[in-house]
Amino acid sequence: MIVIHHLNNSRSQRVLWLLEELGVPYEIRRYERLPSLAAPPELKAVHPLGKSPVLTDGDLTLAETGAIVAYIAETYGGGRFQPTPDTADWWRMQHFLHHAEGSAMPPLFMKLVFARIPSQAPFPIRPVAKALMRGVDAKLLKPRLAELLDYWDEALAKTGWFAGLEPTLADVMMSFPLEAAGSRIGFDGRRNLSAFVERIHARPAYRAALEKGGPYAYA
Ligand SMILES: N[C@@H](CCC(=O)N[C@@H](CS)C(=O)NCC(=O)O)C(=O)O
């Protein structure tokens, strides 16, 4: 039986969504974020990095969402949620599988961390910290994030999905960056992005995953 080590309000939610779409049985082991938002130390007993999600299945312990969704689809998916191997859509799916965590999430994570720095700085230097963060945001993060939003908007323009005519692992992986972007910076009128988020949130499997996963701030 697959076990998903699941942290509340986290990118682990998309693994539950995939499992629901595929109708694969699984068990959830829940972990609650600490007040600092870090994962609790118990997760380190499951995987040395102590991040979520982690999948365990028999002797296998697997971290990294991209590897986890690929494992689930390959082992239990029977070809579902993947385009035909070696086609252009299949490679497009591979691109977004890596893009989601490799290129999309880092600036979104930076946005979250930088936004918190001023309030956590010692009181006397708060104005300086605020000014510094505003500069970093304007010069570095804003343009980089706008470029990413445009790229995703264009990628969704043809079919509404990231890799072909049907939802695939690309959409599962990209769901979290889009949800996080929607809540942290907004889509600024990019209709394909809001339509994508609405479309996935309306899927019965997504709703079922939400019910099982517990608190999730992005849906
Ligand atoms: N690239 C990893 C990122 C894992 C990760 O950072 N997970 C977050 C949840 S959104 C986490 O565990 N955060 C708590 C912490 O860093 O202590 C993946 O996709 O699995």
JSON list of C-alpha atoms and ligand atoms in Angstrom, two decimals:
[
{"chain": "A", "resi": 1, "resn": "MET", "atom": "CA", "xyz": [0.00, 0.00, 0.00]},
{"chain": "A", "resi": 2, "resn": "ILE", "atom": "CA", "xyz": [1.27, 3.44, -0.91]},
{"chain": "A", "resi": 3, "resn": "VAL", "atom": "CA", "xyz": [1.72, 5.79, 2.04]},
{"chain": "A", "resi": 4, "resn": "ILE", "atom": "CA", "xyz": [1.93, 9.55, 1.41]},
{"chain": "A", "resi": 5, "resn": "HIS", "atom": "CA", "xyz": [3.65, 11.51, 4.16]},
{"chain": "A", "resi": 6, "resn": "HIS", "atom": "CA", "xyz": [1.62, 14.65, 3.84]},
{"chain": "A", "resi": 7, "resn": "LEU", "atom": "CA", "xyz": [2.22, 18.11, 5.29]},
{"chain": "A", "resi": 8, "resn": "ASN", "atom": "CA", "xyz": [-0.73, 20.48, 5.69]},
{"chain": "A", "resi": 9, "resn": "ASN", "atom": "CA", "xyz": [-0.87, 23.40, 3.22]},
{"chain": "A", "resi": 10, "resn": "SER", "atom": "CA", "xyz": [1.82, 22.03, 0.98]},
{"chain": "A", "resi": 11, "resn": "ARG", "atom": "CA", "xyz": [2.75, 20.87, -2.52]},
{"chain": "A", "resi": 12, "resn": "SER", "atom": "CA", "xyz": [2.07, 17.35, -1.28]},
{"chain": "A", "resi": 13, "resn": "GLN", "atom": "CA", "xyz": [-1.61, 18.03, -2.06]},
{"chain": "A", "resi": 14, "resn": "ARG", "atom": "CA", "xyz": [-1.03, 17.43, -5.77]},
{"chain": "A", "resi": 15, "resn": "VAL", "atom": "CA", "xyz": [0.16, 13.86, -5.11]},
{"chain": "A", "resi": 16, "resn": "LEU", "atom": "CA", "xyz": [-3.18, 13.12, -3.45]},
{"chain": "A", "resi": 17, "resn": "TRP", "atom": "CA", "xyz": [-4.92, 14.65, -6.48]},
{"chain": "A", "resi": 18, "resn": "LEU", "atom": "CA", "xyz": [-3.07, 12.30, -8.86]},
{"chain": "A", "resi": 19, "resn": "LEU", "atom": "CA", "xyz": [-3.84, 9.25, -6.71]},
{"chain": "A", "resi": 20, "resn": "GLU", "atom": "CA", "xyz": [-7.52, 10.18, -6.70]},
{"chain": "A", "resi": 21, "resn": "GLU", "atom": "CA", "xyz": [-7.52, 10.68, -10.49]},
{"chain": "A", "resi": 22, "resn": "LEU", "atom": "CA", "xyz": [-5.99, 7.25, -10.98]},
{"chain": "A", "resi": 23, "resn": "GLY", "atom": "CA", "xyz": [-8.12, 5.55, -8.33]},
{"chain": "A", "resi": 24, "resn": "VAL", "atom": "CA", "xyz": [-5.04, 4.08, -6.66]},
{"chain": "A", "resi": 25, "resn": "PRO", "atom": "CA", "xyz": [-5.54, 3.13, -2.99]},
{"chain": "A", "resi": 26, "resn": "TYR", "atom": "CA", "xyz": [-3.29, 4.96, -0.56]},
{"chain": "A", "resi": 27, "resn": "GLU", "atom": "CA", "xyz": [-2.91, 5.89, 3.05]},
{"chain": "A", "resi": 28, "resn": "ILE", "atom": "CA", "xyz": [-2.13, 9.39, 4.32]},
{"chain": "A", "resi": 29, "resn": "ARG", "atom": "CA", "xyz": [0.19, 10.02, 7.24]},
{"chain": "A", "resi": 30, "resn": "ARG", "atom": "CA", "xyz": [-0.30, 13.62, 8.33]},
{"chain": "A", "resi": 31, "resn": "TYR", "atom": "CA", "xyz": [2.29, 16.08, 9.62]},
{"chain": "A", "resi": 32, "resn": "GLU", "atom": "CA", "xyz": [1.53, 19.58, 10.88]},
{"chain": "A", "resi": 33, "resn": "ARG", "atom": "CA", "xyz": [3.74, 22.56, 10.13]},
{"chain": "A", "resi": 34, "resn": "LEU", "atom": "CA", "xyz": [5.46, 24.18, 13.12]},
{"chain": "A", "resi": 35, "resn": "PRO", "atom": "CA", "xyz": [4.67, 27.86, 13.88]},
{"chain": "A", "resi": 36, "resn": "SER", "atom": "CA", "xyz": [7.78, 28.71, 11.83]},
{"chain": "A", "resi": 37, "resn": "LEU", "atom": "CA", "xyz": [6.06, 26.87, 8.93]},
{"chain": "A", "resi": 38, "resn": "ALA", "atom": "CA", "xyz": [8.87, 24.28, 8.85]},
{"chain": "A", "resi": 39, "resn": "ALA", "atom": "CA", "xyz": [7.98, 20.60, 8.74]},
{"chain": "A", "resi": 40, "resn": "PRO", "atom": "CA", "xyz": [8.01, 18.81, 12.11]},
{"chain": "A", "resi": 41, "resn": "PRO", "atom": "CA", "xyz": [11.16, 16.81, 12.94]},
{"chain": "A", "resi": 42, "resn": "GLU", "atom": "CA", "xyz": [9.26, 13.46, 12.69]},
{"chain": "A", "resi": 43, "resn": "LEU", "atom": "CA", "xyz": [9.48, 13.75, 8.90]},
{"chain": "A", "resi": 44, "resn": "LYS", "atom": "CA", "xyz": [13.26, 13.32, 9.14]},
{"chain": "A", "resi": 45, "resn": "ALA", "atom": "CA", "xyz": [12.66, 9.81, 10.43]},
{"chain": "A", "resi": 46, "resn": "VAL", "atom": "CA", "xyz": [10.98, 9.05, 7.08]},
{"chain": "A", "resi": 47, "resn": "HIS", "atom": "CA", "xyz": [13.49, 10.80, 4.80]},
{"chain": "A", "resi": 48, "resn": "PRO", "atom": "CA", "xyz": [16.73, 12.56, 5.79]},
{"chain": "A", "resi": 49, "resn": "LEU", "atom": "CA", "xyz": [15.68, 15.88, 4.21]},
{"chain": "A", "resi": 50, "resn": "GLY", "atom": "CA", "xyz": [12.49, 15.99, 6.27]},
{"chain": "A", "resi": 51, "resn": "LYS", "atom": "CA", "xyz": [10.36, 17.62, 3.53]},
{"chain": "A", "resi": 52, "resn": "SER", "atom": "CA", "xyz": [6.98, 16.67, 2.20]},
{"chain": "A", "resi": 53, "resn": "PRO", "atom": "CA", "xyz": [5.82, 14.86, 0.16]},
{"chain": "A", "resi": 54, "resn": "VAL", "atom": "CA", "xyz": [7.49, 11.53, 0.75]},
{"chain": "A", "resi": 55, "resn": "LEU", "atom": "CA", "xyz": [6.05, 8.31, -0.66]},
{"chain": "A", "resi": 56, "resn": "THR", "atom": "CA", "xyz": [6.70, 4.93, 0.86]},
{"chain": "A", "resi": 57, "resn": "ASP", "atom": "CA", "xyz": [5.63, 1.79, -0.97]},
{"chain": "A", "resi": 58, "resn": "GLY", "atom": "CA", "xyz": [7.00, -1.50, 0.37]},
{"chain": "A", "resi": 59, "resn": "ASP", "atom": "CA", "xyz": [10.77, -1.08, 0.58]},
{"chain": "A", "resi": 60, "resn": "LEU", "atom": "CA", "xyz": [10.79, 2.11, -1.47]},
{"chain": "A", "resi": 61, "resn": "THR", "atom": "CA", "xyz": [11.07, 5.56, 0.14]},
{"chain": "A", "resi": 62, "resn": "LEU", "atom": "CA", "xyz": [10.87, 8.37, -2.40]},
{"chain": "A", "resi": 63, "resn": "ALA", "atom": "CA", "xyz": [11.11, 12.15, -1.98]},
{"chain": "A", "resi": 64, "resn": "GLU", "atom": "CA", "xyz": [10.66, 14.93, -4.62]},
{"chain": "A", "resi": 65, "resn": "THR", "atom": "CA", "xyz": [7.17, 15.42, -6.00]},
{"chain": "A", "resi": 66, "resn": "GLY", "atom": "CA", "xyz": [8.29, 14.99, -9.63]},
{"chain": "A", "resi": 67, "resn": "ALA", "atom": "CA", "xyz": [9.83, 11.59, -8.92]},
{"chain": "A", "resi": 68, "resn": "ILE", "atom": "CA", "xyz": [6.80, 10.59, -6.83]},
{"chain": "A", "resi": 69, "resn": "VAL", "atom": "CA", "xyz": [4.21, 11.39, -9.51]},
{"chain": "A", "resi": 70, "resn": "ALA", "atom": "CA", "xyz": [6.35, 9.68, -12.18]},
{"chain": "A", "resi": 71, "resn": "TYR", "atom": "CA", "xyz": [6.62, 6.57, -9.97]},
{"chain": "A", "resi": 72, "resn": "ILE", "atom": "CA", "xyz": [2.87, 6.47, -9.33]},
{"chain": "A", "resi": 73, "resn": "ALA", "atom": "CA", "xyz": [2.00, 6.90, -13.02]},
{"chain": "A", "resi": 74, "resn": "GLU", "atom": "CA", "xyz": [4.58, 4.34, -14.19]},
{"chain": "A", "resi": 75, "resn": "THR", "atom": "CA", "xyz": [3.77, 1.74, -11.55]},
{"chain": "A", "resi": 76, "resn": "TYR", "atom": "CA", "xyz": [0.01, 2.11, -11.15]},
{"chain": "A", "resi": 77, "resn": "GLY", "atom": "CA", "xyz": [-1.19, 4.40, -13.93]},
{"chain": "A", "resi": 78, "resn": "GLY", "atom": "CA", "xyz": [-1.41, 1.99, -16.86]},
{"chain": "A", "resi": 79, "resn": "GLY", "atom": "CA", "xyz": [-0.50, 4.83, -19.26]},
{"chain": "A", "resi": 80, "resn": "ARG", "atom": "CA", "xyz": [-3.07, 7.25, -17.85]},
{"chain": "A", "resi": 81, "resn": "PHE", "atom": "CA", "xyz": [-2.08, 10.87, -17.18]},
{"chain": "A", "resi": 82, "resn": "GLN", "atom": "CA", "xyz": [0.80, 10.54, -19.64]},
{"chain": "A", "resi": 83, "resn": "PRO", "atom": "CA", "xyz": [0.84, 11.21, -23.40]},
{"chain": "A", "resi": 84, "resn": "THR", "atom": "CA", "xyz": [2.16, 8.48, -25.72]},
{"chain": "A", "resi": 85, "resn": "PRO", "atom": "CA", "xyz": [5.88, 8.01, -24.89]},
{"chain": "A", "resi": 86, "resn": "ASP", "atom": "CA", "xyz": [8.41, 9.78, -27.08]},
{"chain": "A", "resi": 87, "resn": "THR", "atom": "CA", "xyz": [5.88, 12.07, -28.78]},
{"chain": "A", "resi": 88, "resn": "ALA", "atom": "CA", "xyz": [6.24, 15.85, -28.68]},
{"chain": "A", "resi": 89, "resn": "ASP", "atom": "CA", "xyz": [3.53, 16.00, -25.99]},
{"chain": "A", "resi": 90, "resn": "TRP", "atom": "CA", "xyz": [5.38, 13.43, -23.88]},
{"chain": "A", "resi": 91, "resn": "TRP", "atom": "CA", "xyz": [8.55, 15.55, -23.98]},
{"chain": "A", "resi": 92, "resn": "ARG", "atom": "CA", "xyz": [6.50, 18.63, -23.23]},
{"chain": "A", "resi": 93, "resn": "MET", "atom": "CA", "xyz": [5.18, 16.80, -20.19]},
{"chain": "A", "resi": 94, "resn": "GLN", "atom": "CA", "xyz": [8.79, 15.95, -19.17]},
{"chain": "A", "resi": 95, "resn": "HIS", "atom": "CA", "xyz": [9.71, 19.62, -19.53]},
{"chain": "A", "resi": 96, "resn": "PHE", "atom": "CA", "xyz": [6.94, 20.76, -17.18]},
{"chain": "A", "resi": 97, "resn": "LEU", "atom": "CA", "xyz": [7.64, 17.93, -14.73]},
{"chain": "A", "resi": 98, "resn": "HIS", "atom": "CA", "xyz": [11.09, 19.45, -14.21]},
{"chain": "A", "resi": 99, "resn": "HIS", "atom": "CA", "xyz": [10.13, 23.09, -14.77]},
{"chain": "A", "resi": 100, "resn": "ALA", "atom": "CA", "xyz": [7.60, 23.08, -11.90]},
{"chain": "A", "resi": 101, "resn": "GLU", "atom": "CA", "xyz": [10.15, 22.55, -9.13]},
{"chain": "A", "resi": 102, "resn": "GLY", "atom": "CA", "xyz": [13.32, 23.57, -10.99]},
{"chain": "A", "resi": 103, "resn": "SER", "atom": "CA", "xyz": [12.28, 26.95, -12.44]},
{"chain": "A", "resi": 104, "resn": "ALA", "atom": "CA", "xyz": [8.77, 27.86, -11.30]},
{"chain": "A", "resi": 105, "resn": "MET", "atom": "CA", "xyz": [8.97, 27.36, -7.54]},
{"chain": "A", "resi": 106, "resn": "PRO", "atom": "CA", "xyz": [12.31, 29.03, -6.66]},
{"chain": "A", "resi": 107, "resn": "PRO", "atom": "CA", "xyz": [11.21, 32.64, -7.38]},
{"chain": "A", "resi": 108, "resn": "LEU", "atom": "CA", "xyz": [7.81, 31.98, -5.78]},
{"chain": "A", "resi": 109, "resn": "PHE", "atom": "CA", "xyz": [9.56, 30.68, -2.68]},
{"chain": "A", "resi": 110, "resn": "MET", "atom": "CA", "xyz": [11.87, 33.71, -2.67]},
{"chain": "A", "resi": 111, "resn": "LYS", "atom": "CA", "xyz": [8.81, 35.96, -2.88]},
{"chain": "A", "resi": 112, "resn": "LEU", "atom": "CA", "xyz": [7.36, 34.30, 0.21]},
{"chain": "A", "resi": 113, "resn": "VAL", "atom": "CA", "xyz": [10.61, 34.46, 2.20]},
{"chain": "A", "resi": 114, "resn": "PHE", "atom": "CA", "xyz": [11.50, 38.05, 1.24]},
{"chain": "A", "resi": 115, "resn": "ALA", "atom": "CA", "xyz": [8.01, 39.27, 2.12]},
{"chain": "A", "resi": 116, "resn": "ARG", "atom": "CA", "xyz": [8.53, 38.00, 5.67]},
{"chain": "A", "resi": 117, "resn": "ILE", "atom": "CA", "xyz": [12.03, 39.37, 6.24]},
{"chain": "A", "resi": 118, "resn": "PRO", "atom": "CA", "xyz": [11.10, 42.98, 7.26]},
{"chain": "A", "resi": 119, "resn": "SER", "atom": "CA", "xyz": [8.64, 41.87, 9.97]},
{"chain": "A", "resi": 120, "resn": "GLN", "atom": "CA", "xyz": [11.24, 39.48, 11.39]},
{"chain": "A", "resi": 121, "resn": "ALA", "atom": "CA", "xyz": [14.14, 41.94, 11.36]},
{"chain": "A", "resi": 122, "resn": "PRO", "atom": "CA", "xyz": [15.04, 43.68, 14.67]},
{"chain": "A", "resi": 123, "resn": "PHE", "atom": "CA", "xyz": [12.79, 46.72, 15.07]},
{"chain": "A", "resi": 124, "resn": "PRO", "atom": "CA", "xyz": [15.43, 49.48, 14.53]},
{"chain": "A", "resi": 125, "resn": "ILE", "atom": "CA", "xyz": [16.49, 48.12, 11.11]},
{"chain": "A", "resi": 126, "resn": "ARG", "atom": "CA", "xyz": [13.00, 47.27, 9.86]},
{"chain": "A", "resi": 127, "resn": "PRO", "atom": "CA", "xyz": [12.70, 50.31, 7.55]},
{"chain": "A", "resi": 128, "resn": "VAL", "atom": "CA", "xyz": [16.08, 49.44, 5.96]},
{"chain": "A", "resi": 129, "resn": "ALA", "atom": "CA", "xyz": [15.06, 45.80, 5.56]},
{"chain": "A", "resi": 130, "resn": "LYS", "atom": "CA", "xyz": [11.76, 46.90, 4.00]},
{"chain": "A", "resi": 131, "resn": "ALA", "atom": "CA", "xyz": [13.49, 49.19, 1.50]},
{"chain": "A", "resi": 132, "resn": "LEU", "atom": "CA", "xyz": [16.01, 46.51, 0.62]},
{"chain": "A", "resi": 133, "resn": "MET", "atom": "CA", "xyz": [13.31, 43.90, 0.04]},
{"chain": "A", "resi": 134, "resn": "ARG", "atom": "CA", "xyz": [11.27, 46.33, -2.04]},
{"chain": "A", "resi": 135, "resn": "GLY", "atom": "CA", "xyz": [14.32, 46.85, -4.26]},
{"chain": "A", "resi": 136, "resn": "VAL", "atom": "CA", "xyz": [14.94, 43.12, -4.65]},
{"chain": "A", "resi": 137, "resn": "ASP", "atom": "CA", "xyz": [11.30, 42.60, -5.46]},
{"chain": "A", "resi": 138, "resn": "ALA", "atom": "CA", "xyz": [11.14, 45.33, -8.09]},
{"chain": "A", "resi": 139, "resn": "LYS", "atom": "CA", "xyz": [14.46, 44.57, -9.77]},
{"chain": "A", "resi": 140, "resn": "LEU", "atom": "CA", "xyz": [14.66, 40.79, -9.52]},
{"chain": "A", "resi": 141, "resn": "LEU", "atom": "CA", "xyz": [11.47, 39.00, -8.59]},
{"chain": "A", "resi": 142, "resn": "LYS", "atom": "CA", "xyz": [8.73, 41.01, -10.31]},
{"chain": "A", "resi": 143, "resn": "PRO", "atom": "CA", "xyz": [10.22, 40.82, -13.82]},
{"chain": "A", "resi": 144, "resn": "ARG", "atom": "CA", "xyz": [11.20, 37.16, -13.42]},
{"chain": "A", "resi": 145, "resn": "LEU", "atom": "CA", "xyz": [7.75, 36.19, -12.18]},
{"chain": "A", "resi": 146, "resn": "ALA", "atom": "CA", "xyz": [6.01, 38.19, -14.93]},
{"chain": "A", "resi": 147, "resn": "GLU", "atom": "CA", "xyz": [8.10, 36.30, -17.49]},
{"chain": "A", "resi": 148, "resn": "LEU", "atom": "CA", "xyz": [7.04, 32.99, -15.96]},
{"chain": "A", "resi": 149, "resn": "LEU", "atom": "CA", "xyz": [3.36, 33.95, -15.86]},
{"chain": "A", "resi": 150, "resn": "ASP", "atom": "CA", "xyz": [3.52, 34.91, -19.55]},
{"chain": "A", "resi": 151, "resn": "TYR", "atom": "CA", "xyz": [5.22, 31.63, -20.38]},
{"chain": "A", "resi": 152, "resn": "TRP", "atom": "CA", "xyz": [2.56, 29.55, -18.59]},
{"chain": "A", "resi": 153, "resn": "ASP", "atom": "CA", "xyz": [-0.25, 31.61, -20.07]},
{"chain": "A", "resi": 154, "resn": "GLU", "atom": "CA", "xyz": [1.10, 30.95, -23.56]},
{"chain": "A", "resi": 155, "resn": "ALA", "atom": "CA", "xyz": [1.67, 27.24, -22.79]},
{"chain": "A", "resi": 156, "resn": "LEU", "atom": "CA", "xyz": [-1.99, 26.84, -21.83]},
{"chain": "A", "resi": 157, "resn": "ALA", "atom": "CA", "xyz": [-3.39, 28.88, -24.73]},
{"chain": "A", "resi": 158, "resn": "LYS", "atom": "CA", "xyz": [-3.96, 26.02, -27.19]},
{"chain": "A", "resi": 159, "resn": "THR", "atom": "CA", "xyz": [-5.64, 23.28, -25.18]},
{"chain": "A", "resi": 160, "resn": "GLY", "atom": "CA", "xyz": [-5.96, 24.53, -21.61]},
{"chain": "A", "resi": 161, "resn": "TRP", "atom": "CA", "xyz": [-3.53, 21.80, -20.49]},
{"chain": "A", "resi": 162, "resn": "PHE", "atom": "CA", "xyz": [0.24, 21.89, -20.27]},
{"chain": "A", "resi": 163, "resn": "ALA", "atom": "CA", "xyz": [1.01, 18.86, -22.46]},
{"chain": "A", "resi": 164, "resn": "GLY", "atom": "CA", "xyz": [-1.63, 17.93, -25.02]},
{"chain": "A", "resi": 165, "resn": "LEU", "atom": "CA", "xyz": [-5.37, 17.58, -25.13]},
{"chain": "A", "resi": 166, "resn": "GLU", "atom": "CA", "xyz": [-5.84, 15.88, -21.77]},
{"chain": "A", "resi": 167, "resn": "PRO", "atom": "CA", "xyz": [-4.57, 16.45, -18.23]},
{"chain": "A", "resi": 168, "resn": "THR", "atom": "CA", "xyz": [-1.20, 14.82, -17.55]},
{"chain": "A", "resi": 169, "resn": "LEU", "atom": "CA", "xyz": [1.50, 14.76, -14.89]},
{"chain": "A", "resi": 170, "resn": "ALA", "atom": "CA", "xyz": [2.56, 18.16, -16.26]},
{"chain": "A", "resi": 171, "resn": "ASP", "atom": "CA", "xyz": [-0.72, 19.64, -15.01]},
{"chain": "A", "resi": 172, "resn": "VAL", "atom": "CA", "xyz": [-0.43, 17.86, -11.67]},
{"chain": "A", "resi": 173, "resn": "MET", "atom": "CA", "xyz": [3.06, 19.30, -11.16]},
{"chain": "A", "resi": 174, "resn": "MET", "atom": "CA", "xyz": [2.18, 22.78, -12.42]},
{"chain": "A", "resi": 175, "resn": "SER", "atom": "CA", "xyz": [-0.93, 23.00, -10.25]},
{"chain": "A", "resi": 176, "resn": "PHE", "atom": "CA", "xyz": [1.06, 24.06, -7.17]},
{"chain": "A", "resi": 177, "resn": "PRO", "atom": "CA", "xyz": [3.15, 26.83, -8.80]},
{"chain": "A", "resi": 178, "resn": "LEU", "atom": "CA", "xyz": [-0.04, 28.24, -10.36]},
{"chain": "A", "resi": 179, "resn": "GLU", "atom": "CA", "xyz": [-1.98, 28.07, -7.11]},
{"chain": "A", "resi": 180, "resn": "ALA", "atom": "CA", "xyz": [0.92, 29.64, -5.22]},
{"chain": "A", "resi": 181, "resn": "ALA", "atom": "CA", "xyz": [1.36, 32.36, -7.88]},
{"chain": "A", "resi": 182, "resn": "GLY", "atom": "CA", "xyz": [-2.38, 33.10, -7.84]},
{"chain": "A", "resi": 183, "resn": "SER", "atom": "CA", "xyz": [-2.30, 33.63, -4.11]},
{"chain": "A", "resi": 184, "resn": "ARG", "atom": "CA", "xyz": [1.09, 35.38, -3.77]},
{"chain": "A", "resi": 185, "resn": "ILE", "atom": "CA", "xyz": [1.14, 37.71, -6.78]},
{"chain": "A", "resi": 186, "resn": "GLY", "atom": "CA", "xyz": [-2.12, 37.23, -8.73]},
{"chain": "A", "resi": 187, "resn": "PHE", "atom": "CA", "xyz": [-2.42, 36.57, -12.47]},
{"chain": "A", "resi": 188, "resn": "ASP", "atom": "CA", "xyz": [-2.89, 40.17, -13.53]},
{"chain": "A", "resi": 189, "resn": "GLY", "atom": "CA", "xyz": [-5.62, 39.36, -16.03]},
{"chain": "A", "resi": 190, "resn": "ARG", "atom": "CA", "xyz": [-3.95, 36.32, -17.61]},
{"chain": "A", "resi": 191, "resn": "ARG", "atom": "CA", "xyz": [-7.15, 34.44, -18.23]},
{"chain": "A", "resi": 192, "resn": "ASN", "atom": "CA", "xyz": [-5.61, 31.06, -19.19]},
{"chain": "A", "resi": 193, "resn": "LEU", "atom": "CA", "xyz": [-4.02, 30.83, -15.75]},
{"chain": "A", "resi": 194, "resn": "SER", "atom": "CA", "xyz": [-7.16, 31.55, -13.73]},
{"chain": "A", "resi": 195, "resn": "ALA", "atom": "CA", "xyz": [-9.18, 29.25, -16.04]},
{"chain": "A", "resi": 196, "resn": "PHE", "atom": "CA", "xyz": [-6.66, 26.45, -15.46]},
{"chain": "A", "resi": 197, "resn": "VAL", "atom": "CA", "xyz": [-6.89, 26.78, -11.69]},
{"chain": "A", "resi": 198, "resn": "GLU", "atom": "CA", "xyz": [-10.71, 26.89, -11.83]},
{"chain": "A", "resi": 199, "resn": "ARG", "atom": "CA", "xyz": [-10.74, 23.85, -14.15]},
{"chain": "A", "resi": 200, "resn": "ILE", "atom": "CA", "xyz": [-8.61, 21.67, -11.89]},
{"chain": "A", "resi": 201, "resn": "HIS", "atom": "CA", "xyz": [-10.43, 22.77, -8.74]},
{"chain": "A", "resi": 202, "resn": "ALA", "atom": "CA", "xyz": [-13.73, 21.66, -10.27]},
{"chain": "A", "resi": 203, "resn": "ARG", "atom": "CA", "xyz": [-12.53, 18.09, -10.93]},
{"chain": "A", "resi": 204, "resn": "PRO", "atom": "CA", "xyz": [-14.16, 15.51, -8.64]},
{"chain": "A", "resi": 205, "resn": "ALA", "atom": "CA", "xyz": [-10.76, 13.87, -7.99]},
{"chain": "A", "resi": 206, "resn": "TYR", "atom": "CA", "xyz": [-9.29, 17.22, -6.93]},
{"chain": "A", "resi": 207, "resn": "ARG", "atom": "CA", "xyz": [-12.22, 17.78, -4.53]},
{"chain": "A", "resi": 208, "resn": "ALA", "atom": "CA", "xyz": [-11.84, 14.27, -3.10]},
{"chain": "A", "resi": 209, "resn": "ALA", "atom": "CA", "xyz": [-8.10, 14.86, -2.54]},
{"chain": "A", "resi": 210, "resn": "LEU", "atom": "CA", "xyz": [-8.87, 18.13, -0.76]},
{"chain": "A", "resi": 211, "resn": "GLU", "atom": "CA", "xyz": [-11.27, 16.39, 1.58]},
{"chain": "A", "resi": 212, "resn": "LYS", "atom": "CA", "xyz": [-8.70, 13.73, 2.45]},
{"chain": "A", "resi": 213, "resn": "GLY", "atom": "CA", "xyz": [-5.69, 16.04, 2.66]},
{"chain": "A", "resi": 214, "resn": "GLY", "atom": "CA", "xyz": [-7.09, 18.48, 5.19]},
{"chain": "A", "resi": 215, "resn": "PRO", "atom": "CA", "xyz": [-6.25, 22.21, 5.41]},
{"chain": "A", "resi": 216, "resn": "TYR", "atom": "CA", "xyz": [-4.98, 23.61, 2.11]},
{"chain": "A", "resi": 217, "resn": "ALA", "atom": "CA", "xyz": [-4.89, 27.36, 1.72]},
{"chain": "A", "resi": 218, "resn": "TYR", "atom": "CA", "xyz": [-4.77, 27.46, -2.08]},
{"chain": "A", "resi": 219, "resn": "ALA", "atom": "CA", "xyz": [-8.14, 25.94, -3.04]},
{"chain": "B", "resi": 1, "resn": "LIG", "atom": "N1", "xyz": [11.28, 20.03, -4.47]},
{"chain": "B", "resi": 1, "resn": "LIG", "atom": "C1", "xyz": [10.67, 19.37, -3.34]},
{"chain": "B", "resi": 1, "resn": "LIG", "atom": "C2", "xyz": [10.33, 20.42, -2.30]},
{"chain": "B", "resi": 1, "resn": "LIG", "atom": "C3", "xyz": [9.87, 19.82, -0.99]},
{"chain": "B", "resi": 1, "resn": "LIG", "atom": "C4", "xyz": [9.46, 20.91, -0.01]},
{"chain": "B", "resi": 1, "resn": "LIG", "atom": "O1", "xyz": [10.17, 21.93, 0.15]},
{"chain": "B", "resi": 1, "resn": "LIG", "atom": "N2", "xyz": [8.32, 20.72, 0.64]},
{"chain": "B", "resi": 1, "resn": "LIG", "atom": "C5", "xyz": [7.80, 21.71, 1.55]},
{"chain": "B", "resi": 1, "resn": "LIG", "atom": "C6", "xyz": [6.29, 21.62, 1.55]},
{"chain": "B", "resi": 1, "resn": "LIG", "atom": "S1", "xyz": [5.54, 22.75, 0.45]},
{"chain": "B", "resi": 1, "resn": "LIG", "atom": "C7", "xyz": [8.24, 21.40, 2.97]},
{"chain": "B", "resi": 1, "resn": "LIG", "atom": "O2", "xyz": [8.35, 20.26, 3.35]},
{"chain": "B", "resi": 1, "resn": "LIG", "atom": "N3", "xyz": [8.45, 22.48, 3.73]},
{"chain": "B", "resi": 1, "resn": "LIG", "atom": "C8", "xyz": [8.76, 22.38, 5.13]},
{"chain": "B", "resi": 1, "resn": "LIG", "atom": "C9", "xyz": [10.20, 22.62, 5.42]},
{"chain": "B", "resi": 1, "resn": "LIG", "atom": "O3", "xyz": [10.96, 23.05, 4.53]},
{"chain": "B", "resi": 1, "resn": "LIG", "atom": "O4", "xyz": [10.59, 22.39, 6.58]},
{"chain": "B", "resi": 1, "resn": "LIG", "atom": "C10", "xyz": [9.44, 18.61, -3.83]},
{"chain": "B", "resi": 1, "resn": "LIG", "atom": "O5", "xyz": [8.86, 18.96, -4.84]},
{"chain": "B", "resi": 1, "resn": "LIG", "atom": "O6", "xyz": [9.06, 17.62, -3.18]}
]
